[in-house]
PDB file of C-alpha atoms and ligand atoms in Angstrom:
ATOM      1  CA  UNK N 172       4.798  25.502  29.236  1.00  0.00           C
ATOM      2  CA  UNK N 173       6.664  27.280  30.913  1.00  0.00           C
ATOM      3  CA  UNK N 174       5.790  31.130  30.104  1.00  0.00           C
ATOM      4  CA  UNK N 175       8.608  33.223  27.782  1.00  0.00           C
ATOM      5  CA  UNK N 176      10.714  30.030  27.188  1.00  0.00           C
ATOM      6  CA  UNK N 177      10.741  29.171  23.790  1.00  0.00           C
ATOM      7  CA  UNK N 178       9.412  25.349  22.538  1.00  0.00           C
ATOM      8  CA  UNK N 179      11.456  23.544  20.551  1.00  0.00           C
ATOM      9  CA  UNK N 180       9.371  22.655  17.213  1.00  0.00           C
ATOM     10  CA  UNK N 181       8.713  19.467  15.174  1.00  0.00           C
ATOM     11  CA  UNK N 182      10.467  20.270  11.793  1.00  0.00           C
ATOM     12  CA  UNK N 183       8.534  19.759   8.778  1.00  0.00           C
ATOM     13  CA  UNK N 184      10.018  18.048   6.079  1.00  0.00           C
ATOM     14  CA  UNK N 185       8.045  17.441   2.635  1.00  0.00           C
ATOM     15  CA  UNK N 186       6.336  13.949   4.123  1.00  0.00           C
ATOM     16  CA  UNK N 187       5.105  15.821   7.665  1.00  0.00           C
ATOM     17  CA  UNK N 188       3.863  19.047   6.105  1.00  0.00           C
ATOM     18  CA  UNK N 189       0.012  18.068   6.054  1.00  0.00           C
ATOM     19  CA  UNK N 190       0.518  16.235   9.215  1.00  0.00           C
ATOM     20  CA  UNK N 191       1.975  19.575  11.125  1.00  0.00           C
ATOM     21  CA  UNK N 192      -0.890  21.606   8.788  1.00  0.00           C
ATOM     22  CA  UNK N 193      -3.813  19.162  10.508  1.00  0.00           C
ATOM     23  CA  UNK N 194      -2.610  19.399  13.875  1.00  0.00           C
ATOM     24  CA  UNK N 195      -2.659  23.858  13.324  1.00  0.00           C
ATOM     25  CA  UNK N 196      -5.931  22.620  12.283  1.00  0.00           C
ATOM     26  CA  UNK N 197      -7.132  20.374  15.823  1.00  0.00           C
ATOM     27  CA  UNK N 198      -6.949  17.682  13.913  1.00  0.00           C
ATOM     28  CA  UNK N 199      -5.018  14.552  13.942  1.00  0.00           C
ATOM     29  CA  UNK N 200      -4.368  12.805  10.622  1.00  0.00           C
ATOM     30  CA  UNK N 201      -2.642   9.424   9.500  1.00  0.00           C
ATOM     31  CA  UNK N 202      -1.293   8.090   6.123  1.00  0.00           C
ATOM     32  CA  UNK N 203      -3.841   4.791   5.428  1.00  0.00           C
ATOM     33  CA  UNK N 204      -2.072   2.861   2.945  1.00  0.00           C
ATOM     34  CA  UNK N 205      -4.141   3.062  -0.130  1.00  0.00           C
ATOM     35  CA  UNK N 206      -3.471  -0.858  -1.152  1.00  0.00           C
ATOM     36  CA  UNK N 207      -2.809  -3.033   2.185  1.00  0.00           C
ATOM     37  CA  UNK N 208      -4.836  -0.313   4.352  1.00  0.00           C
ATOM     38  CA  UNK N 209      -2.213  -0.544   7.462  1.00  0.00           C
ATOM     39  CA  UNK N 210      -2.723   3.339   9.350  1.00  0.00           C
ATOM     40  CA  UNK N 211       1.183   4.730   9.031  1.00  0.00           C
ATOM     41  CA  UNK N 212       2.589   6.011  11.824  1.00  0.00           C
ATOM     42  CA  UNK N 213       5.313   8.098  12.220  1.00  0.00           C
ATOM     43  CA  UNK N 214       4.583   9.879   8.379  1.00  0.00           C
ATOM     44  CA  UNK N 215       6.846   8.501   6.205  1.00  0.00           C
ATOM     45  CA  UNK N 216       7.321   7.746   2.506  1.00  0.00           C
ATOM     46  CA  UNK N 217       6.137   4.041   1.534  1.00  0.00           C
ATOM     47  CA  UNK N 218       3.801   1.847   3.905  1.00  0.00           C
ATOM     48  CA  UNK N 219       6.161  -0.449   6.616  1.00  0.00           C
ATOM     49  CA  UNK N 220       3.697  -3.710   5.557  1.00  0.00           C
ATOM     50  CA  UNK N 221       3.760  -3.129   1.805  1.00  0.00           C
ATOM     51  CA  UNK N 222       6.131  -0.952   0.236  1.00  0.00           C
ATOM     52  CA  UNK N 223       3.518   1.208  -1.582  1.00  0.00           C
ATOM     53  CA  UNK N 224       4.090   4.695  -1.718  1.00  0.00           C
ATOM     54  CA  UNK N 225       0.284   4.981  -2.626  1.00  0.00           C
ATOM     55  CA  UNK N 226      -2.092   6.420   1.106  1.00  0.00           C
ATOM     56  CA  UNK N 227      -4.420   8.916   1.773  1.00  0.00           C
ATOM     57  CA  UNK N 228      -5.131  11.096   5.032  1.00  0.00           C
ATOM     58  CA  UNK N 229      -7.175   9.776   7.190  1.00  0.00           C
ATOM     59  CA  UNK N 230      -8.152  11.880  10.316  1.00  0.00           C
ATOM     60  CA  UNK N 231      -8.080   9.979  13.801  1.00  0.00           C
ATOM     61  CA  UNK N 232     -10.720   9.715  16.448  1.00  0.00           C
ATOM     62  CA  UNK N 233      -8.733  11.014  19.175  1.00  0.00           C
ATOM     63  CA  UNK N 234      -9.569   8.491  21.087  1.00  0.00           C
ATOM     64  CA  UNK N 235      -7.622   5.691  22.895  1.00  0.00           C
ATOM     65  CA  UNK N 236      -6.445   4.009  26.431  1.00  0.00           C
ATOM     66  CA  UNK N 237      -3.110   4.741  27.706  1.00  0.00           C
ATOM     67  CA  UNK N 238      -0.814   2.100  27.223  1.00  0.00           C
ATOM     68  CA  UNK N 239       1.669   3.568  29.231  1.00  0.00           C
ATOM     69  CA  UNK N 240       3.141   6.243  30.852  1.00  0.00           C
ATOM     70  CA  UNK N 241       5.553   8.666  33.107  1.00  0.00           C
ATOM     71  CA  UNK N 242       5.789  11.102  35.285  1.00  0.00           C
ATOM     72  CA  UNK N 243       8.710  12.897  34.281  1.00  0.00           C
ATOM     73  CA  UNK N 244      10.091  14.320  37.791  1.00  0.00           C
ATOM     74  CA  UNK N 245      13.571  16.133  36.643  1.00  0.00           C
ATOM     75  CA  UNK N 246      13.425  18.720  34.028  1.00  0.00           C
ATOM     76  CA  UNK N 247      15.607  18.237  31.085  1.00  0.00           C
ATOM     77  CA  UNK N 248      14.576  21.110  29.122  1.00  0.00           C
ATOM     78  CA  UNK N 249      13.490  24.868  30.550  1.00  0.00           C
ATOM     79  CA  UNK N 250       9.942  24.816  28.783  1.00  0.00           C
ATOM     80  CA  UNK N 251       8.949  22.058  30.028  1.00  0.00           C
ATOM     81  CA  UNK N 252       8.820  22.414  34.053  1.00  0.00           C
ATOM     82  CA  UNK N 253       8.445  19.145  36.422  1.00  0.00           C
ATOM     83  CA  UNK N 254       6.008  17.279  37.261  1.00  0.00           C
ATOM     84  CA  UNK N 255       4.526  16.186  34.265  1.00  0.00           C
ATOM     85  CA  UNK N 256       2.784  13.265  33.166  1.00  0.00           C
ATOM     86  CA  UNK N 257       3.952  12.003  29.203  1.00  0.00           C
ATOM     87  CA  UNK N 258       1.460   9.575  27.899  1.00  0.00           C
ATOM     88  CA  UNK N 259       2.087   6.211  25.153  1.00  0.00           C
ATOM     89  CA  UNK N 260      -1.536   6.129  23.854  1.00  0.00           C
ATOM     90  CA  UNK N 261      -3.350   3.252  21.434  1.00  0.00           C
ATOM     91  CA  UNK N 262      -5.697   4.906  19.424  1.00  0.00           C
ATOM     92  CA  UNK N 263      -8.561   3.443  17.923  1.00  0.00           C
ATOM     93  CA  UNK N 264      -7.171   3.356  14.709  1.00  0.00           C
ATOM     94  CA  UNK N 265      -3.538   1.182  15.798  1.00  0.00           C
ATOM     95  CA  UNK N 266      -0.660   3.816  15.911  1.00  0.00           C
ATOM     96  CA  UNK N 267       0.569   4.868  19.366  1.00  0.00           C
ATOM     97  CA  UNK N 268       1.182   8.314  20.475  1.00  0.00           C
ATOM     98  CA  UNK N 269       3.315  10.144  22.303  1.00  0.00           C
ATOM     99  CA  UNK N 270       1.845  13.223  24.237  1.00  0.00           C
ATOM    100  CA  UNK N 271       1.090  14.883  27.684  1.00  0.00           C
ATOM    101  CA  UNK N 272      -1.560  14.186  29.932  1.00  0.00           C
ATOM    102  CA  UNK N 273      -3.520  17.482  31.639  1.00  0.00           C
ATOM    103  CA  UNK N 274      -6.015  16.521  34.134  1.00  0.00           C
ATOM    104  CA  UNK N 275      -7.072  18.084  37.446  1.00  0.00           C
ATOM    105  CA  UNK N 276      -4.550  17.303  40.233  1.00  0.00           C
ATOM    106  CA  UNK N 277      -4.917  14.228  41.826  1.00  0.00           C
ATOM    107  CA  UNK N 278      -7.039  12.270  38.678  1.00  0.00           C
ATOM    108  CA  UNK N 279      -6.756   8.512  38.752  1.00  0.00           C
ATOM    109  CA  UNK N 280      -5.761   6.874  35.667  1.00  0.00           C
ATOM    110  CA  UNK N 281      -3.500   4.174  35.256  1.00  0.00           C
ATOM    111  CA  UNK N 282      -2.741   1.667  32.306  1.00  0.00           C
ATOM    112  CA  UNK N 283      -5.985   0.802  30.550  1.00  0.00           C
ATOM    113  CA  UNK N 284      -7.547   4.455  31.399  1.00  0.00           C
ATOM    114  CA  UNK N 285      -9.271   5.816  28.680  1.00  0.00           C
ATOM    115  CA  UNK N 286      -8.132   9.151  26.931  1.00  0.00           C
ATOM    116  CA  UNK N 287      -9.205  11.768  24.426  1.00  0.00           C
ATOM    117  CA  UNK N 288      -7.273  13.794  22.239  1.00  0.00           C
ATOM    118  CA  UNK N 289      -7.488  18.137  23.102  1.00  0.00           C
ATOM    119  CA  UNK N 290      -5.508  20.728  21.402  1.00  0.00           C
ATOM    120  CA  UNK N 291      -2.838  23.309  22.684  1.00  0.00           C
ATOM    121  CA  UNK N 292      -2.395  26.250  19.699  1.00  0.00           C
ATOM    122  CA  UNK N 293       1.316  27.522  20.843  1.00  0.00           C
ATOM    123  CA  UNK N 294       2.548  30.168  18.393  1.00  0.00           C
ATOM    124  CA  UNK N 295       3.764  28.279  15.580  1.00  0.00           C
ATOM    125  CA  UNK N 296       2.190  24.776  16.355  1.00  0.00           C
ATOM    126  CA  UNK N 297      -0.895  23.438  17.731  1.00  0.00           C
ATOM    127  CA  UNK N 298       0.539  20.071  19.999  1.00  0.00           C
ATOM    128  CA  UNK N 299      -1.950  17.526  21.370  1.00  0.00           C
ATOM    129  CA  UNK N 300      -2.084  16.629  25.001  1.00  0.00           C
ATOM    130  CA  UNK N 301      -4.625  13.890  26.269  1.00  0.00           C
ATOM    131  CA  UNK N 302      -7.423  14.310  28.801  1.00  0.00           C
ATOM    132  CA  UNK N 303      -8.965  11.486  31.076  1.00  0.00           C
ATOM    133  CA  UNK N 304     -12.805  10.587  29.472  1.00  0.00           C
ATOM    134  CA  UNK N 305     -15.303  12.064  31.988  1.00  0.00           C
ATOM    135  CA  UNK N 306     -12.800  14.052  33.999  1.00  0.00           C
ATOM    136  CA  UNK N 307     -13.008  18.234  33.499  1.00  0.00           C
ATOM    137  CA  UNK N 308      -8.518  19.001  32.472  1.00  0.00           C
TER     138      UNK N 308
HETATM  139 ZN1   ZN M 328       0.657  -1.026   2.449  1.00  0.00          ZN
END
């Protein structure tokens, strides 16, 4: 992140506020359908599998594998100086989450590399990043 440049923060609404509040506690939580058990992500008012409105929050392990990634080399926002790596991580619970990679310069990684969630505190919102398992970020 670039110092002094305001970050674009996610907008909270009735459905997503508990999700963002959990992230402020460094917890990644998903909605688990109370009828069919489907893990719902992104957060929404009803289950895309069975249309139930009933759910409970469940905490993710934060562990998964890189499903895909890209290295951003062209800066598109002043708060995010390039280059940086954006991952699409398939979490153990099933959902895929997009977040930046934090890894030492030259660290080896690719599709299938095991990663774990880490948290970065920002003035208005803690946000997830991923670190390569076994490598210091
Ligand atoms: Zn369901």
